Short mmCIF file of C-alpha atoms in Angstrom, two decimals:
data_model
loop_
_atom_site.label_atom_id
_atom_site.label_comp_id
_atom_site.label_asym_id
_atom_site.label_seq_id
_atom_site.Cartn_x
_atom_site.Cartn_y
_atom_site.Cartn_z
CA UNK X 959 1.73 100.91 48.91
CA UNK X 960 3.65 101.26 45.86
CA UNK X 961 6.05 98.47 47.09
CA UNK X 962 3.40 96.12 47.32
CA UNK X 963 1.91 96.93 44.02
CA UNK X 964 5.43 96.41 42.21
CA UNK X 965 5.68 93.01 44.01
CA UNK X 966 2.14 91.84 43.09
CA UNK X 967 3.33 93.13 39.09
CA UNK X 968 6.53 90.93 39.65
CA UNK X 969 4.00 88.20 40.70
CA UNK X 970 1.91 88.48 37.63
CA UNK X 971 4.63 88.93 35.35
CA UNK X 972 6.34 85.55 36.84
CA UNK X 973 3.07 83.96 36.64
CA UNK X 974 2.32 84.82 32.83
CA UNK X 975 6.03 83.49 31.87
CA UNK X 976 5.56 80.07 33.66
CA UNK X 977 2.22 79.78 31.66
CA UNK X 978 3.71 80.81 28.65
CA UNK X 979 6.61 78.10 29.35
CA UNK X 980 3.90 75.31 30.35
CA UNK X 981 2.24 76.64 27.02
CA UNK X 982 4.78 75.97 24.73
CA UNK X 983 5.43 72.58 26.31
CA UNK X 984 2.49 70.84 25.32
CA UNK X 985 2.13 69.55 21.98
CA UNK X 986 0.10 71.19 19.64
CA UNK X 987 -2.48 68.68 17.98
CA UNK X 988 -1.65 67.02 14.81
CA UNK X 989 -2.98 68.35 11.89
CA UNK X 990 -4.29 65.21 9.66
CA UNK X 991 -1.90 64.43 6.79
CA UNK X 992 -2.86 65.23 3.51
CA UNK X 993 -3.21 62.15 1.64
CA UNK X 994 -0.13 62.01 -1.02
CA UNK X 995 -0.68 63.13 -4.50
CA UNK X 996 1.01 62.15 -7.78
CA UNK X 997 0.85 63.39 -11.33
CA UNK X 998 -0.98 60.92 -13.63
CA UNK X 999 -1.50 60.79 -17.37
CA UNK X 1000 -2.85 57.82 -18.93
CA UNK X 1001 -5.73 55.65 -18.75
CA UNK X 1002 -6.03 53.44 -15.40
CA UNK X 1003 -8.44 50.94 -14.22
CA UNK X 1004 -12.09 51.71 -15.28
CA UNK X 1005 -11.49 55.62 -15.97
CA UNK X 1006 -9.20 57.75 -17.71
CA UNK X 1007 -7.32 60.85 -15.63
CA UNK X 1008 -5.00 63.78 -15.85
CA UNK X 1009 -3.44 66.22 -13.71
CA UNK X 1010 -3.03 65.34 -9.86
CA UNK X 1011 -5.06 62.69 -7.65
CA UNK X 1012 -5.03 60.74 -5.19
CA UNK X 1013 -5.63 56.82 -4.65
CA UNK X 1014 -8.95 56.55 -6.47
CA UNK X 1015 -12.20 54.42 -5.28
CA UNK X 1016 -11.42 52.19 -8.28
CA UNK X 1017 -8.54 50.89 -7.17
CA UNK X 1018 -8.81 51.13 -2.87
CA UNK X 1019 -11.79 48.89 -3.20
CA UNK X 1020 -12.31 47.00 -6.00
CA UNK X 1021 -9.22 44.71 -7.91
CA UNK X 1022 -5.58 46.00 -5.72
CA UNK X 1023 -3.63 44.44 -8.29
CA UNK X 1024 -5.05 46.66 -11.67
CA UNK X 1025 -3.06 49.78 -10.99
CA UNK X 1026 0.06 49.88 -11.40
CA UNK X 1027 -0.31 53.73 -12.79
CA UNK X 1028 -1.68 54.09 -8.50
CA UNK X 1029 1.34 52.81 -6.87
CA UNK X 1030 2.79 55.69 -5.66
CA UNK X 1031 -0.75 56.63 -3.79
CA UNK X 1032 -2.60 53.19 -3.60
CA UNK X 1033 -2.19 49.60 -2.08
CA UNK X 1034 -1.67 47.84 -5.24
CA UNK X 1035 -0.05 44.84 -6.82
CA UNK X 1036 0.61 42.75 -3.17
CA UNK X 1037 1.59 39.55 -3.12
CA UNK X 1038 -1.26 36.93 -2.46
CA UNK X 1039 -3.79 38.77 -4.40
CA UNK X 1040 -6.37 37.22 -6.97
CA UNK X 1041 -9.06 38.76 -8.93
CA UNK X 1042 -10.32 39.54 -12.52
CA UNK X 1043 -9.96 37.01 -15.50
CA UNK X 1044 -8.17 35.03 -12.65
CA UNK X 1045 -4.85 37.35 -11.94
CA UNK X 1046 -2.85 36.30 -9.36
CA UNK X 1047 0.54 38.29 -7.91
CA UNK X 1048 2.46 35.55 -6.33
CA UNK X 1049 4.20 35.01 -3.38
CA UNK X 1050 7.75 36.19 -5.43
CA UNK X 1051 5.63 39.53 -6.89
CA UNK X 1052 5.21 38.01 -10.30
CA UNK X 1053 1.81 38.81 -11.73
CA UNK X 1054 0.39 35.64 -14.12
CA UNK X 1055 -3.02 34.41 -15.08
CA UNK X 1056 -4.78 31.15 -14.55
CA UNK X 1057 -7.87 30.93 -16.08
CA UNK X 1058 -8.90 27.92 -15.54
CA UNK X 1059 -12.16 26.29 -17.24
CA UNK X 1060 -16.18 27.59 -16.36
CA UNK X 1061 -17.78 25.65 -13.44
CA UNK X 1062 -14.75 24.00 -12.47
CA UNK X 1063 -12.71 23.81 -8.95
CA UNK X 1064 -9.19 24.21 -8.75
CA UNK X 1065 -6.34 24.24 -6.32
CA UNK X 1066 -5.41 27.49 -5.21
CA UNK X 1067 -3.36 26.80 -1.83
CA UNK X 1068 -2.12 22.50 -0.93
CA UNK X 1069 0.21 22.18 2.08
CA UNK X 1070 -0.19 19.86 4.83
CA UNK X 1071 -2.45 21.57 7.37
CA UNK X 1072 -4.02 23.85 4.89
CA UNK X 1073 -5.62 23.19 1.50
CA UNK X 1074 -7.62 26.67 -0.50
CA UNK X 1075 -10.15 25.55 -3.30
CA UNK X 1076 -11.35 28.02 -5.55
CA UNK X 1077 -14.71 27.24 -7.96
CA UNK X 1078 -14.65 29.50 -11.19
CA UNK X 1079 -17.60 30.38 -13.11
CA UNK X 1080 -17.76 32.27 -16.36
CA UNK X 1081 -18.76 32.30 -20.03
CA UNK X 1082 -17.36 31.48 -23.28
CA UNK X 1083 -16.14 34.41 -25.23
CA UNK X 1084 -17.24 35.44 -28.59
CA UNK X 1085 -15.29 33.85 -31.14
CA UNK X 1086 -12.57 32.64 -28.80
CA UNK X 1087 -11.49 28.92 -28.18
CA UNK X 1088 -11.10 29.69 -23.91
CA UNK X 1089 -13.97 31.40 -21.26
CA UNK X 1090 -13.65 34.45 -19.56
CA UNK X 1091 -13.59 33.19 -16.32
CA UNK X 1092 -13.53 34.70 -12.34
CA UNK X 1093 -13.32 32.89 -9.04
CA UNK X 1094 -17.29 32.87 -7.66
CA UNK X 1095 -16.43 31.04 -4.03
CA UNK X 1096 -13.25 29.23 -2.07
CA UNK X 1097 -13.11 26.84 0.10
CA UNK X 1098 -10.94 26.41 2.97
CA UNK X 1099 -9.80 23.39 4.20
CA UNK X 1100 -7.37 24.12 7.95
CA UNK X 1101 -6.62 22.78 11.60
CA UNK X 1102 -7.79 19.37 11.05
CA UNK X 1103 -11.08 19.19 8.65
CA UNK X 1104 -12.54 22.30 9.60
CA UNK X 1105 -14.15 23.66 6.26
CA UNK X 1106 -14.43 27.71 5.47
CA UNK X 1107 -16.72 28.85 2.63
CA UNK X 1108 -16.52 32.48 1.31
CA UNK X 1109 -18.64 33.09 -2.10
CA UNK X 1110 -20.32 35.09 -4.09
CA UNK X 1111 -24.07 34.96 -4.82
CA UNK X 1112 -25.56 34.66 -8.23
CA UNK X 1113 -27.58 38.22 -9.12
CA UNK X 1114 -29.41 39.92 -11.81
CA UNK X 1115 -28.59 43.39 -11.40
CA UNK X 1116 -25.91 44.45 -8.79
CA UNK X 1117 -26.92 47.36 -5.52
CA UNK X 1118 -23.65 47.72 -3.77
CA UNK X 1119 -26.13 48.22 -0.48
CA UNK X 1120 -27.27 44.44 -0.58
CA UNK X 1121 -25.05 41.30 0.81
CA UNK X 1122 -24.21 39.21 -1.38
CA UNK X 1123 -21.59 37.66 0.41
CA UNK X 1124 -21.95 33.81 1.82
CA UNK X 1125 -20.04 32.76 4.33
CA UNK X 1126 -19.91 29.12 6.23
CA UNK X 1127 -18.09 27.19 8.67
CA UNK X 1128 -18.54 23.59 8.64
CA UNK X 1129 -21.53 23.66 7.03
CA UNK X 1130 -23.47 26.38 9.32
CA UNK X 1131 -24.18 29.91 7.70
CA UNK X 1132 -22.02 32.58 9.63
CA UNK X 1133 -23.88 36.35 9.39
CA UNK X 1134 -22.29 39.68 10.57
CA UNK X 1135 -24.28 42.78 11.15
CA UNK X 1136 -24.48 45.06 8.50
CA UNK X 1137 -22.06 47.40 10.01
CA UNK X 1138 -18.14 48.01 8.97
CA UNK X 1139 -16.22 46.54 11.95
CA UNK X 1140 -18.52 44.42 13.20
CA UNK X 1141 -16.62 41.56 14.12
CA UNK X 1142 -17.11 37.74 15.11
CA UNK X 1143 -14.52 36.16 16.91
CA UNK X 1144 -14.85 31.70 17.64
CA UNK X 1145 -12.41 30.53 19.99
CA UNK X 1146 -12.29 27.17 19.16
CA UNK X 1147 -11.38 27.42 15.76
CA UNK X 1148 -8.65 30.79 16.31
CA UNK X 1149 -10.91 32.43 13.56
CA UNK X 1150 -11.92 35.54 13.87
CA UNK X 1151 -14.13 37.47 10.69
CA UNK X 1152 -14.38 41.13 10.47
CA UNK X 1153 -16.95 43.25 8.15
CA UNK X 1154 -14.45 45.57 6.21
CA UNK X 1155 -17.45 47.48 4.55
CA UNK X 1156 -21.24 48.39 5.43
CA UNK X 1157 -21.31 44.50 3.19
CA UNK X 1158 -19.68 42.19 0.88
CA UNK X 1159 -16.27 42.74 2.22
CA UNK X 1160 -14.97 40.58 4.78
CA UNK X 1161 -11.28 40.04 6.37
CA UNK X 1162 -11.12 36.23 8.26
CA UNK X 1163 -8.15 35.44 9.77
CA UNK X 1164 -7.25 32.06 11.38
CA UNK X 1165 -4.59 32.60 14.58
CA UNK X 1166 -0.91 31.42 13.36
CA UNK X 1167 -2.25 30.32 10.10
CA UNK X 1168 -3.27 33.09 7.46
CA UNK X 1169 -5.21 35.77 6.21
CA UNK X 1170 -8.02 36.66 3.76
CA UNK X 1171 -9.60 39.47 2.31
CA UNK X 1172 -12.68 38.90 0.48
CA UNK X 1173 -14.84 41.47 -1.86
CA UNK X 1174 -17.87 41.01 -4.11
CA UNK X 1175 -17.83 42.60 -7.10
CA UNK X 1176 -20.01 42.44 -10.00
CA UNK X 1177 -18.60 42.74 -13.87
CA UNK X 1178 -20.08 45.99 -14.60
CA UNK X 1179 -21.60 47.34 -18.19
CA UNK X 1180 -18.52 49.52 -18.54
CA UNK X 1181 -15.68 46.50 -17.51
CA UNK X 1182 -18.15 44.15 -20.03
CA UNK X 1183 -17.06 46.87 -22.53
CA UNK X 1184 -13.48 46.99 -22.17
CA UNK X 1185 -12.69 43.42 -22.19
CA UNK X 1186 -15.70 42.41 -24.49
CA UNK X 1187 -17.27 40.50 -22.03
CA UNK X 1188 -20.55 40.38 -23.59
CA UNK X 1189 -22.38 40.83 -20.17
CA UNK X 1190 -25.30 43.32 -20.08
CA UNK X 1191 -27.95 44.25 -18.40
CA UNK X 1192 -30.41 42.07 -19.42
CA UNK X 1193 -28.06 39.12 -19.92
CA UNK X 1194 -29.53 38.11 -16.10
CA UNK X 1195 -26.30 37.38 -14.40
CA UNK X 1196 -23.66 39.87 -13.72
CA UNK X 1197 -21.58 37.34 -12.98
CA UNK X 1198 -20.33 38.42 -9.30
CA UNK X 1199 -17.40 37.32 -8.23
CA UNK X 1200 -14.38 37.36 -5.45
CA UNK X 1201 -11.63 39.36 -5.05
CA UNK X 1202 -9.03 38.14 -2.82
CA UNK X 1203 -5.67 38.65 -1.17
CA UNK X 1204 -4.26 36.02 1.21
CA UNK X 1205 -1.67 36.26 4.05
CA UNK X 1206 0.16 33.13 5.53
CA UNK X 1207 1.90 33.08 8.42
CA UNK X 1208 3.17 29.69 8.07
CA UNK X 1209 3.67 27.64 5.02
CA UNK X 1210 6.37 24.49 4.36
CA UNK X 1211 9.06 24.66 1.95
CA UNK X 1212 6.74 22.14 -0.07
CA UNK X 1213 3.33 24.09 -0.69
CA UNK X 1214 1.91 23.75 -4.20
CA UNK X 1215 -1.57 24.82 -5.91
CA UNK X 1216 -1.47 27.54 -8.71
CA UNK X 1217 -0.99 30.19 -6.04
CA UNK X 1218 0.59 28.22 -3.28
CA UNK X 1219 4.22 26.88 -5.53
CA UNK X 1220 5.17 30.77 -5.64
CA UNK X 1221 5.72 30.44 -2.24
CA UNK X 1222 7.71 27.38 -2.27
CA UNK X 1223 11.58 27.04 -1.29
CA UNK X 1224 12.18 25.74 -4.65
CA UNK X 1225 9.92 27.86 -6.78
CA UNK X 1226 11.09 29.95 -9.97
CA UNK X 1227 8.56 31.27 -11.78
CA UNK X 1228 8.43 30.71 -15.61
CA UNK X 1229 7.10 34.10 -16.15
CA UNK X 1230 9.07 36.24 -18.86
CA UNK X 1231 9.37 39.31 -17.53
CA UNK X 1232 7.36 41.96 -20.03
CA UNK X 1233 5.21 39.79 -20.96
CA UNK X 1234 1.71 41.72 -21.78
CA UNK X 1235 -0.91 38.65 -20.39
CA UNK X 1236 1.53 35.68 -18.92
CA UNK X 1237 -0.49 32.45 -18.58
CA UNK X 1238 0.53 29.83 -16.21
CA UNK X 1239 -1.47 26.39 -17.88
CA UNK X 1240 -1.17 23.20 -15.96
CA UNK X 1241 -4.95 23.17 -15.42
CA UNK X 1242 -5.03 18.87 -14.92
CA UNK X 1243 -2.59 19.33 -11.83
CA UNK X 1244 -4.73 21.63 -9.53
CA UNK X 1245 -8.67 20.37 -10.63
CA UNK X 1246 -10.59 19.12 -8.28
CA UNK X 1247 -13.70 17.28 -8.07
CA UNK X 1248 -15.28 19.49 -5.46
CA UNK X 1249 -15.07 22.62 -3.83
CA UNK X 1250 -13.60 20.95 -0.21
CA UNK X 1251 -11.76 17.46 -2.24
CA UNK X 1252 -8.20 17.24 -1.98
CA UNK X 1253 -7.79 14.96 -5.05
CA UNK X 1254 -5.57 17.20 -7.25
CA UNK X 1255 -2.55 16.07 -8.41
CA UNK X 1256 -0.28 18.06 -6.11
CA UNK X 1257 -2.20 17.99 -2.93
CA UNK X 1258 -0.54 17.57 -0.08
CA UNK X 1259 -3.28 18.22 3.07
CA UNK X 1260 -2.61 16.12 5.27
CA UNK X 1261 1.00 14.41 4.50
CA UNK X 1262 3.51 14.78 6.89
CA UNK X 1263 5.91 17.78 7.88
CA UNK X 1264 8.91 18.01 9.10
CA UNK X 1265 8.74 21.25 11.94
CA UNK X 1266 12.05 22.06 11.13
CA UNK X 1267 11.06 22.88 7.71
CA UNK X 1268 8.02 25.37 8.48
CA UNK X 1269 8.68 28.76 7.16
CA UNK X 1270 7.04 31.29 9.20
CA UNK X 1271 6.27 34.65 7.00
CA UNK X 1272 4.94 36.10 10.07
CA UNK X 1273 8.25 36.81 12.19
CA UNK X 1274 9.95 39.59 9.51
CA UNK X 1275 9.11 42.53 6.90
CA UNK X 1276 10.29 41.62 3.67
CA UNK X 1277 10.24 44.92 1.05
CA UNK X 1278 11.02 43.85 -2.74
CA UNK X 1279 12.71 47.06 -4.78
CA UNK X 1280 9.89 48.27 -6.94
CA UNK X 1281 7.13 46.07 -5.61
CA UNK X 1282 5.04 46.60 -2.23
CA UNK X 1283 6.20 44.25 0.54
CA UNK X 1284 4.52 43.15 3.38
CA UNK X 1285 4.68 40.96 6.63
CA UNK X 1286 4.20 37.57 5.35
CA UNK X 1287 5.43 37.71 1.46
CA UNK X 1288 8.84 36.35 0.59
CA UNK X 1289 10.48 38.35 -2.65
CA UNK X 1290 13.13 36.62 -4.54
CA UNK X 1291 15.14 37.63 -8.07
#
């Protein structure tokens, strides 16, 4: 008897080892990462702060490219982007401005299968000789004549709850449910549009060919105040506007428009480096008569390419020391 209870303890002992063993060998579940912190003193983008933080709601989802202060914590200051009194970061990670002129359209992107229109409203500053201006709605011309729309819609007073995004294709009004994800995928054209927020934030992306991100945002009291905008709340029109970022995939050597030459083989930007507001002028090259024409001085939709000169940004990662990189930007010295 006592045999057989010393074998059946040697059992139970070899059976709690193998479980322990099995134990250990399975992974133990992944704690979620903390999101990173940083120390920051100073005043950044719509609010002051101190001590630690992390990547504020001011700068994950309003203008990427007005933080530089975030950059260890936040998505800021990519190549592609446009937003505020037009500021664009260019395809080499230069940041300039283009302002433009009020109720005017303007060449953003010209190669030979795409062409990217942007019309700018705004309103004349007190006692200066230019407008404060921001890009309301762009127009996409790609594969073939197949015509994108993506703009803002006028409004009184801003509710962050209510679309006021428009979006087209070829004339027709596109709508997405009213739910973050919800995507909308059309074969024929390789487009596919996805709600990035609850509304007015979008991502479209055409198959082979590029990339957008598109917010609404409206110039609040408190931005008004900073820059001196003059907007209030009973001026009627907070003046919303788009924020973009753009991704190509594949652009020629030879693609111009105010946003489009930063990419190009040949392209050094006249930028001085330290400069507190560069302006890029030139606004007679890149006007256009209307928000889908292709009458600007540099256009080129349409000309001819030669496929051996096609540079596709797609194929590598590309990381520029001190800048954010990304699939799709080219950085250059």
């Amino acid at each position: 008897m006592a045999s057989k209870l010393f074998i059946a303890a040697l059992f139970m002992v070899a059976l709690l080892s193998a479980s322990d063993v099995f134990a250990k060998e399975q992974k133990k579940p992944e704690e979620p990462k903390k999101p990173k912190e940083v120390k920051c003193h100073g005043k950044l983008y719509k609010y002051t702060c101190t001590g630690k933080y992390t990547c504020p709601d001011q700068c994950a989802h309003t203008c990427m490219m007005d933080c530089n202060m975030c950059k260890p914590v936040c998505n800021c200051n990519k190549p592609g982007g446009v937003c505020e009194d037009p500021r664009f970061i260019g395809g080499d990670g230069i940041m300039f401005y283009f302002h433009g002129k009020k109720d005017q359209n303007f060449c953003l992107v010209s190669d030979s299968d795409l062409h990217i229109n942007a019309h700018f409203i705004g309103k004349r500053g007190e006692g200066m000789g230019r407008d404060f201006t921001w890009v309301q709605s762009i127009g996409v011309l790609f594969n073939g004549n197949h015509q994108l729309f993506l703009g803002a819609n006028k409004v009184s007073s801003w509710d962050d709850s209510v679309e006021q995004l428009a979006i087209a294709l070829d004339g027709k009004t596109i709508q997405l449910p009213n739910q973050e994800g919800a995507t909308l995928s059309l074969s024929p054209f390789n487009l596919t549009i996805v709600r990035s927020d609850t509304a007015n934030a979008v991502t479209v992306e055409v198959e082979n060919k590029f990339m957008i991100t598109a917010r609404v945002v409206p110039i609040t009291p408190e931005e008004s105040r900073i820059h001196n905008y003059g907007i209030t709340s009973e001026s009627g029109d907070c003046f919303a506007h788009l924020e973009l970022g753009f991704k190509f995939y594949s652009l020629s050597p030879h693609v111009t428009g105010v946003l489009g030459q930063t990419y190009a083989a040949e392209y050094r930007s006249p930028i001085k480096l330290g400069v507190a507001m560069p302006v890029v002028g030139g606004e007679a090259n890149y006007v256009t008569s209307n928000l889908f024409a292709t009458d600007c001085k540099v256009a080129r939709f349409g000309s001819p390419n030669n496929n051996n000169d096609i540079k596709d940004f797609s194929i590598v990662d590309l990381n520029c020391a001190g800048r954010p990189g990304g699939r799709g930007m080219v950085c250059r010295r």
